[in-house]
PDB file of C-alpha atoms in Angstrom:
ATOM      1  CA  UNK A   1       7.373   0.642   5.031  1.00 98.00           C
ATOM      2  CA  UNK A   2       6.248  -2.587   3.419  1.00 98.00           C
ATOM      3  CA  UNK A   3       4.655  -5.361   5.451  1.00 98.00           C
ATOM      4  CA  UNK A   4       3.952  -8.986   4.573  1.00 98.00           C
ATOM      5  CA  UNK A   5       0.668 -10.331   5.883  1.00 98.00           C
ATOM      6  CA  UNK A   6       0.895 -14.111   5.748  1.00 98.00           C
ATOM      7  CA  UNK A   7      -2.292 -15.986   6.548  1.00 98.00           C
ATOM      8  CA  UNK A   8      -3.018 -19.671   6.947  1.00 98.00           C
ATOM      9  CA  UNK A   9      -6.515 -21.058   6.342  1.00 98.00           C
ATOM     10  CA  UNK A  10      -8.392 -23.454   8.566  1.00 98.00           C
ATOM     11  CA  UNK A  11      -8.761 -26.762   6.705  1.00 96.00           C
ATOM     12  CA  UNK A  12     -12.136 -27.055   4.999  1.00 96.00           C
ATOM     13  CA  UNK A  13     -12.896 -23.324   5.056  1.00 97.00           C
ATOM     14  CA  UNK A  14     -13.459 -22.859   1.309  1.00 97.00           C
ATOM     15  CA  UNK A  15     -17.176 -22.082   1.666  1.00 97.00           C
ATOM     16  CA  UNK A  16     -16.485 -19.391   4.295  1.00 98.00           C
ATOM     17  CA  UNK A  17     -13.731 -17.983   2.056  1.00 98.00           C
ATOM     18  CA  UNK A  18     -16.056 -17.743  -0.927  1.00 97.00           C
ATOM     19  CA  UNK A  19     -18.796 -16.067   1.137  1.00 98.00           C
ATOM     20  CA  UNK A  20     -16.424 -13.441   2.591  1.00 98.00           C
ATOM     21  CA  UNK A  21     -14.469 -12.873  -0.635  1.00 98.00           C
ATOM     22  CA  UNK A  22     -16.312  -9.735  -1.859  1.00 98.00           C
ATOM     23  CA  UNK A  23     -15.662  -7.884   1.411  1.00 98.00           C
ATOM     24  CA  UNK A  24     -12.053  -9.123   1.484  1.00 98.00           C
ATOM     25  CA  UNK A  25     -11.443  -7.912  -2.084  1.00 98.00           C
ATOM     26  CA  UNK A  26     -13.042  -4.528  -1.380  1.00 98.00           C
ATOM     27  CA  UNK A  27     -10.450  -3.865   1.327  1.00 97.00           C
ATOM     28  CA  UNK A  28      -7.644  -4.828  -1.041  1.00 98.00           C
ATOM     29  CA  UNK A  29      -9.087  -2.553  -3.735  1.00 98.00           C
ATOM     30  CA  UNK A  30      -8.986   0.290  -1.226  1.00 97.00           C
ATOM     31  CA  UNK A  31      -5.281  -0.332  -0.578  1.00 98.00           C
ATOM     32  CA  UNK A  32      -4.677  -0.499  -4.321  1.00 98.00           C
ATOM     33  CA  UNK A  33      -6.586   2.729  -4.886  1.00 98.00           C
ATOM     34  CA  UNK A  34      -4.273   4.430  -2.397  1.00 98.00           C
ATOM     35  CA  UNK A  35      -1.178   3.002  -4.182  1.00 98.00           C
ATOM     36  CA  UNK A  36      -0.281   0.968  -1.089  1.00 98.00           C
ATOM     37  CA  UNK A  37      -0.810  -2.559  -2.410  1.00 98.00           C
ATOM     38  CA  UNK A  38       2.190  -4.314  -3.965  1.00 98.00           C
ATOM     39  CA  UNK A  39       0.614  -7.747  -4.423  1.00 98.00           C
ATOM     40  CA  UNK A  40      -2.017  -9.988  -2.936  1.00 98.00           C
ATOM     41  CA  UNK A  41      -3.320 -13.459  -3.560  1.00 98.00           C
ATOM     42  CA  UNK A  42      -4.137 -16.889  -2.190  1.00 98.00           C
ATOM     43  CA  UNK A  43      -2.032 -20.037  -1.946  1.00 98.00           C
ATOM     44  CA  UNK A  44      -3.818 -22.795  -3.920  1.00 98.00           C
ATOM     45  CA  UNK A  45      -3.973 -26.122  -2.084  1.00 97.00           C
ATOM     46  CA  UNK A  46      -2.819 -27.890  -5.251  1.00 97.00           C
ATOM     47  CA  UNK A  47      -0.447 -26.977  -8.049  1.00 97.00           C
ATOM     48  CA  UNK A  48      -3.064 -25.097 -10.059  1.00 96.00           C
ATOM     49  CA  UNK A  49      -4.200 -21.498 -10.428  1.00 94.00           C
ATOM     50  CA  UNK A  50      -7.784 -22.765 -10.296  1.00 95.00           C
ATOM     51  CA  UNK A  51      -7.826 -25.412  -7.550  1.00 97.00           C
ATOM     52  CA  UNK A  52     -11.605 -25.887  -7.534  1.00 95.00           C
ATOM     53  CA  UNK A  53     -12.839 -27.861  -4.529  1.00 95.00           C
ATOM     54  CA  UNK A  54      -9.249 -28.323  -3.266  1.00 96.00           C
ATOM     55  CA  UNK A  55      -9.418 -24.669  -2.245  1.00 96.00           C
ATOM     56  CA  UNK A  56      -6.628 -22.681  -0.704  1.00 97.00           C
ATOM     57  CA  UNK A  57      -4.242 -22.981   2.229  1.00 98.00           C
ATOM     58  CA  UNK A  58      -3.817 -19.279   2.962  1.00 98.00           C
ATOM     59  CA  UNK A  59      -3.023 -15.864   1.530  1.00 98.00           C
ATOM     60  CA  UNK A  60      -0.233 -13.341   1.136  1.00 98.00           C
ATOM     61  CA  UNK A  61      -0.641  -9.558   1.108  1.00 98.00           C
ATOM     62  CA  UNK A  62       2.327  -7.266   0.590  1.00 98.00           C
ATOM     63  CA  UNK A  63       1.398  -3.654   1.234  1.00 98.00           C
ATOM     64  CA  UNK A  64       2.652  -0.346   2.552  1.00 98.00           C
ATOM     65  CA  UNK A  65       1.584   0.853   6.002  1.00 98.00           C
ATOM     66  CA  UNK A  66       2.866   3.616   8.274  1.00 98.00           C
ATOM     67  CA  UNK A  67       3.777   1.175  11.060  1.00 98.00           C
ATOM     68  CA  UNK A  68       3.715  -2.444  12.138  1.00 98.00           C
ATOM     69  CA  UNK A  69       0.814  -1.679  14.464  1.00 98.00           C
ATOM     70  CA  UNK A  70      -1.187  -0.185  11.556  1.00 98.00           C
ATOM     71  CA  UNK A  71      -0.479  -3.250   9.411  1.00 98.00           C
ATOM     72  CA  UNK A  72      -1.480  -5.546  12.278  1.00 98.00           C
ATOM     73  CA  UNK A  73      -4.703  -3.608  12.867  1.00 98.00           C
ATOM     74  CA  UNK A  74      -5.550  -3.826   9.159  1.00 98.00           C
ATOM     75  CA  UNK A  75      -4.893  -7.584   9.171  1.00 98.00           C
ATOM     76  CA  UNK A  76      -6.984  -8.070  12.314  1.00 98.00           C
ATOM     77  CA  UNK A  77      -9.964  -6.457  10.569  1.00 98.00           C
ATOM     78  CA  UNK A  78      -9.909  -8.816   7.571  1.00 98.00           C
ATOM     79  CA  UNK A  79     -13.316 -10.332   6.727  1.00 98.00           C
ATOM     80  CA  UNK A  80     -11.633 -13.718   6.251  1.00 98.00           C
ATOM     81  CA  UNK A  81     -10.548 -13.639   9.884  1.00 96.00           C
ATOM     82  CA  UNK A  82     -14.054 -12.707  11.053  1.00 96.00           C
ATOM     83  CA  UNK A  83     -15.569 -15.468   8.872  1.00 98.00           C
ATOM     84  CA  UNK A  84     -13.333 -18.142  10.366  1.00 97.00           C
ATOM     85  CA  UNK A  85     -11.257 -18.681   7.224  1.00 98.00           C
ATOM     86  CA  UNK A  86      -7.906 -17.810   8.756  1.00 98.00           C
ATOM     87  CA  UNK A  87      -6.432 -19.978  11.500  1.00 98.00           C
ATOM     88  CA  UNK A  88      -3.331 -17.822  11.824  1.00 98.00           C
ATOM     89  CA  UNK A  89      -2.156 -14.427  10.579  1.00 98.00           C
ATOM     90  CA  UNK A  90       1.453 -13.248  10.789  1.00 98.00           C
ATOM     91  CA  UNK A  91       2.443  -9.649  10.025  1.00 98.00           C
ATOM     92  CA  UNK A  92       6.116  -8.908   9.364  1.00 98.00           C
ATOM     93  CA  UNK A  93       8.065  -5.905   8.128  1.00 98.00           C
ATOM     94  CA  UNK A  94       9.379  -6.518   4.614  1.00 98.00           C
ATOM     95  CA  UNK A  95      12.412  -5.002   2.942  1.00 98.00           C
ATOM     96  CA  UNK A  96      12.276  -5.059  -0.846  1.00 96.00           C
ATOM     97  CA  UNK A  97      15.683  -5.768  -2.376  1.00 97.00           C
ATOM     98  CA  UNK A  98      14.624  -6.638  -5.922  1.00 95.00           C
TER      99      UNK A  98
END
């Protein structure tokens, strides 16, 4: 089943995000390599694909997992969470219609 992992950044956490980004991307690449990643990306803090110092307000990952508990465990192990980037992470089942 698909799961949406919706994360909200702590304000002012851009430097922590940039430092943890390689490890964060490696985990996403692993999901992609297993054909389980549908999409992933950050929410820019301003209306721009390259927000610069404005940074980001959070992230969205849409991926396939065997269960909600597996998706939650994966989200709980995110390097952004360990680095103090994420203030909140919500994991929800997702039903693709289109």
